[in-house]
Short mmCIF file of C-alpha atoms in Angstrom, two decimals:
data_model
loop_
_atom_site.label_atom_id
_atom_site.label_comp_id
_atom_site.label_asym_id
_atom_site.label_seq_id
_atom_site.Cartn_x
_atom_site.Cartn_y
_atom_site.Cartn_z
CA UNK A 1 76.78 88.56 124.49
CA UNK A 2 79.09 86.29 122.83
CA UNK A 3 76.66 86.09 119.86
CA UNK A 4 77.18 90.16 119.41
CA UNK A 5 80.64 90.03 119.51
CA UNK A 6 81.18 86.53 116.37
CA UNK A 7 78.10 88.56 114.49
CA UNK A 8 80.84 91.84 114.78
CA UNK A 9 84.11 89.43 114.13
CA UNK A 10 82.68 88.42 111.20
CA UNK A 11 81.12 91.73 110.08
CA UNK A 12 84.73 92.56 111.09
CA UNK A 13 86.18 89.56 108.61
CA UNK A 14 83.56 90.30 105.69
CA UNK A 15 84.91 94.28 105.80
CA UNK A 16 88.67 93.88 105.55
CA UNK A 17 88.06 90.95 102.93
CA UNK A 18 85.50 94.12 101.07
CA UNK A 19 88.15 96.70 101.49
CA UNK A 20 91.06 93.90 100.06
CA UNK A 21 88.87 93.70 96.73
CA UNK A 22 88.36 96.96 96.34
CA UNK A 23 92.32 97.78 96.89
CA UNK A 24 93.19 95.22 94.80
CA UNK A 25 91.03 96.16 91.66
CA UNK A 26 91.90 99.38 92.33
CA UNK A 27 95.87 98.52 91.55
CA UNK A 28 94.97 96.48 88.38
CA UNK A 29 93.09 99.59 87.51
CA UNK A 30 95.24 101.92 87.79
CA UNK A 31 98.03 100.41 86.47
CA UNK A 32 99.29 100.80 82.27
CA UNK A 33 96.16 98.77 80.91
CA UNK A 34 97.63 95.77 78.62
CA UNK A 35 96.64 92.34 77.35
CA UNK A 36 96.71 90.66 81.02
CA UNK A 37 93.94 93.67 81.88
CA UNK A 38 91.46 92.60 79.37
CA UNK A 39 92.17 89.35 80.53
CA UNK A 40 91.68 89.38 83.84
CA UNK A 41 88.80 92.41 83.51
CA UNK A 42 85.85 89.74 83.84
CA UNK A 43 87.12 87.84 87.07
CA UNK A 44 87.22 91.63 88.11
CA UNK A 45 83.93 92.59 87.59
CA UNK A 46 83.13 89.13 88.78
CA UNK A 47 84.65 89.87 92.08
CA UNK A 48 83.67 92.93 92.69
CA UNK A 49 79.56 91.54 92.53
CA UNK A 50 80.34 89.52 95.07
CA UNK A 51 80.46 92.92 97.23
CA UNK A 52 77.71 94.23 95.86
CA UNK A 53 76.69 95.30 99.52
CA UNK A 54 80.58 97.59 99.60
CA UNK A 55 79.36 101.39 98.52
CA UNK A 56 83.47 101.28 97.00
CA UNK A 57 82.81 98.03 94.92
CA UNK A 58 79.91 99.30 93.38
CA UNK A 59 82.03 102.64 92.53
CA UNK A 60 84.77 100.64 90.80
CA UNK A 61 82.22 98.83 88.85
CA UNK A 62 81.40 101.24 86.54
CA UNK A 63 85.18 101.69 86.02
CA UNK A 64 85.51 97.93 85.36
CA UNK A 65 82.99 97.88 82.42
CA UNK A 66 84.53 101.62 80.83
CA UNK A 67 87.51 99.45 80.51
CA UNK A 68 86.03 96.60 79.22
CA UNK A 69 83.93 98.43 76.31
CA UNK A 70 86.55 100.41 75.41
CA UNK A 71 89.81 98.71 72.56
CA UNK A 72 92.83 98.07 74.16
CA UNK A 73 94.11 100.65 72.31
CA UNK A 74 92.40 103.65 73.18
CA UNK A 75 92.28 102.61 76.52
CA UNK A 76 96.18 103.19 76.10
CA UNK A 77 96.12 106.20 74.84
CA UNK A 78 93.69 107.49 76.88
CA UNK A 79 96.03 106.23 80.30
CA UNK A 80 98.95 108.19 79.13
CA UNK A 81 96.56 111.41 78.70
CA UNK A 82 95.73 111.07 82.05
CA UNK A 83 98.72 110.11 84.17
CA UNK A 84 101.82 109.90 81.28
CA UNK A 85 101.31 113.53 79.63
CA UNK A 86 100.04 115.72 82.75
CA UNK A 87 101.45 116.01 86.75
CA UNK A 88 98.11 117.01 87.64
CA UNK A 89 97.17 113.17 87.95
CA UNK A 90 100.73 112.10 89.60
CA UNK A 91 100.59 108.49 91.29
CA UNK A 92 102.96 108.86 93.25
CA UNK A 93 101.80 109.62 97.33
CA UNK A 94 104.75 110.88 97.68
CA UNK A 95 104.46 113.51 95.14
CA UNK A 96 101.79 115.30 95.98
CA UNK A 97 103.28 116.08 99.69
CA UNK A 98 107.23 116.48 98.72
CA UNK A 99 107.38 117.49 94.98
CA UNK A 100 110.75 117.41 93.36
CA UNK A 101 112.86 117.95 96.65
CA UNK A 102 116.42 115.79 98.14
CA UNK A 103 113.91 115.04 101.46
CA UNK A 104 111.36 112.78 98.58
CA UNK A 105 114.33 110.14 98.61
CA UNK A 106 114.29 109.98 102.42
CA UNK A 107 109.78 109.33 102.29
CA UNK A 108 110.52 106.08 99.19
CA UNK A 109 113.08 104.92 101.74
CA UNK A 110 109.77 104.35 104.38
CA UNK A 111 107.76 103.13 101.82
CA UNK A 112 110.41 100.15 100.95
CA UNK A 113 111.24 100.04 104.24
CA UNK A 114 107.24 98.78 105.05
CA UNK A 115 107.94 96.33 101.90
CA UNK A 116 110.17 94.42 103.67
CA UNK A 117 109.10 94.55 107.26
CA UNK A 118 106.22 93.00 105.79
CA UNK A 119 108.37 89.86 103.99
CA UNK A 120 106.49 91.29 100.86
CA UNK A 121 108.67 91.06 97.71
CA UNK A 122 108.43 93.78 95.60
CA UNK A 123 108.39 93.93 91.76
CA UNK A 124 108.41 97.31 90.84
CA UNK A 125 109.02 97.21 87.20
CA UNK A 126 110.70 100.62 87.54
CA UNK A 127 108.22 103.00 89.11
CA UNK A 128 108.72 104.50 92.96
CA UNK A 129 107.31 102.79 95.72
CA UNK A 130 104.92 104.86 96.53
CA UNK A 131 103.57 104.52 93.32
CA UNK A 132 99.34 103.62 93.86
CA UNK A 133 99.07 100.94 92.38
CA UNK A 134 101.70 99.24 94.30
CA UNK A 135 100.81 100.43 97.72
CA UNK A 136 97.16 99.03 96.79
CA UNK A 137 98.38 96.29 95.81
CA UNK A 138 100.52 95.58 99.38
CA UNK A 139 97.89 96.12 100.84
CA UNK A 140 95.41 94.37 98.77
CA UNK A 141 97.64 91.01 98.43
CA UNK A 142 100.61 91.29 101.55
CA UNK A 143 100.39 93.19 104.47
CA UNK A 144 96.52 94.07 104.84
CA UNK A 145 96.98 96.57 108.20
CA UNK A 146 100.54 98.04 106.98
CA UNK A 147 99.22 98.66 103.53
CA UNK A 148 95.94 101.15 104.69
CA UNK A 149 98.54 102.83 107.16
CA UNK A 150 99.94 104.30 104.30
CA UNK A 151 96.92 104.90 102.51
CA UNK A 152 95.69 106.30 105.69
CA UNK A 153 99.04 108.78 106.14
CA UNK A 154 98.87 109.53 102.15
CA UNK A 155 94.91 110.23 102.23
CA UNK A 156 95.39 113.93 101.58
CA UNK A 157 97.26 112.44 98.00
CA UNK A 158 94.68 110.16 97.10
CA UNK A 159 91.85 112.54 97.86
CA UNK A 160 94.43 115.62 95.97
CA UNK A 161 94.26 113.05 92.64
CA UNK A 162 90.61 112.16 92.67
CA UNK A 163 89.59 116.17 93.22
CA UNK A 164 91.60 116.59 90.11
CA UNK A 165 89.94 112.90 88.18
CA UNK A 166 86.73 114.35 88.85
CA UNK A 167 87.42 117.66 87.29
CA UNK A 168 88.95 115.98 84.82
CA UNK A 169 85.65 114.23 84.15
CA UNK A 170 87.75 110.68 84.11
CA UNK A 171 86.79 107.17 84.56
CA UNK A 172 89.81 106.89 86.72
CA UNK A 173 88.53 109.18 89.08
CA UNK A 174 85.61 105.80 90.66
CA UNK A 175 89.06 104.24 91.83
CA UNK A 176 89.94 106.98 93.57
CA UNK A 177 86.72 107.60 94.83
CA UNK A 178 86.68 103.69 95.60
CA UNK A 179 90.03 103.97 97.31
CA UNK A 180 89.17 106.63 99.71
CA UNK A 181 85.89 105.22 100.66
CA UNK A 182 87.79 102.03 102.20
CA UNK A 183 89.54 105.09 104.55
CA UNK A 184 87.88 106.18 108.17
CA UNK A 185 85.69 109.24 107.41
CA UNK A 186 84.25 111.42 105.08
CA UNK A 187 86.17 112.36 101.84
CA UNK A 188 86.60 116.33 101.76
CA UNK A 189 84.75 118.45 98.90
CA UNK A 190 87.66 120.59 97.91
CA UNK A 191 90.97 121.25 97.84
CA UNK A 192 90.84 123.70 101.01
CA UNK A 193 89.19 120.96 102.51
CA UNK A 194 91.76 118.45 102.35
CA UNK A 195 94.43 121.13 103.24
CA UNK A 196 92.36 121.81 106.85
CA UNK A 197 92.03 117.46 106.66
CA UNK A 198 95.71 118.06 107.26
CA UNK A 199 95.63 120.72 109.86
CA UNK A 200 97.31 123.29 106.51
CA UNK A 201 96.01 126.63 106.01
CA UNK A 202 97.47 126.89 102.51
CA UNK A 203 101.40 126.28 100.48
CA UNK A 204 104.11 125.60 102.27
CA UNK A 205 108.00 126.29 101.03
CA UNK A 206 108.75 123.36 98.91
CA UNK A 207 112.74 123.34 97.60
CA UNK A 208 113.30 123.22 94.06
CA UNK A 209 115.76 120.31 92.39
CA UNK A 210 115.95 121.86 88.91
CA UNK A 211 113.12 120.70 87.24
CA UNK A 212 110.20 122.15 86.49
CA UNK A 213 108.72 125.83 88.78
CA UNK A 214 107.03 124.30 91.75
CA UNK A 215 103.49 123.54 90.52
CA UNK A 216 101.04 124.84 94.01
CA UNK A 217 98.64 121.86 93.30
CA UNK A 218 101.41 119.56 94.38
CA UNK A 219 101.40 120.97 98.15
CA UNK A 220 103.57 119.34 101.15
CA UNK A 221 100.95 118.16 102.95
CA UNK A 222 102.66 116.66 106.20
CA UNK A 223 105.99 117.44 107.95
CA UNK A 224 108.56 115.00 107.35
CA UNK A 225 110.53 114.13 109.95
CA UNK A 226 114.29 114.24 108.71
CA UNK A 227 115.74 112.27 111.13
CA UNK A 228 113.66 109.42 110.24
CA UNK A 229 115.91 106.55 108.71
CA UNK A 230 116.93 106.12 104.84
CA UNK A 231 117.24 103.17 103.57
CA UNK A 232 119.60 102.93 100.61
CA UNK A 233 118.39 101.44 97.74
CA UNK A 234 118.70 98.04 96.76
#
């Protein structure tokens, strides 16, 4: 029994290490490409190669190899086209669930609270705290348990992003697939299955704050308690 327990504990530790590597590499890949990313790509490939028995790590290899094969200017144009010029591929987790509503500020405060409770010093670089690369880095480098809990809570957002990137046939879809593979259970096959996963039959009302018209893909997938504490931004 002791031997079996030791092997199980060793497997669990290795499993957690695999997830940390995937989360860290996905964080780098989902962020805007720059010289630092290009310089880090060989190291990222080596890290993934050490976890070749992980399906999520193997999935990410294709994206890292793609990034390595392209000039930086090409990568930057493709990134802007994919993530900055289209709301279909939002990297802000609560945007998928709450859109541009007043209650989203409350949700963002919950992300900041999670970071602060873990003692994670966040340099947001002007990004909102629900920015997927930031959450992934938090899970990889600071608090795996709290970070994974945030990813799981917003699993539906990541799955919708995955589906949209797959429909675009974007190389970045591999990163979304890999992240989803680190979370419990199978990925839903389509948007309707995502809705079913979170117990919803269809779109819910959304409050507009005077920006663009409501986008039916950005569904509030889970209720946000109005009684949850709101942490003031510093």
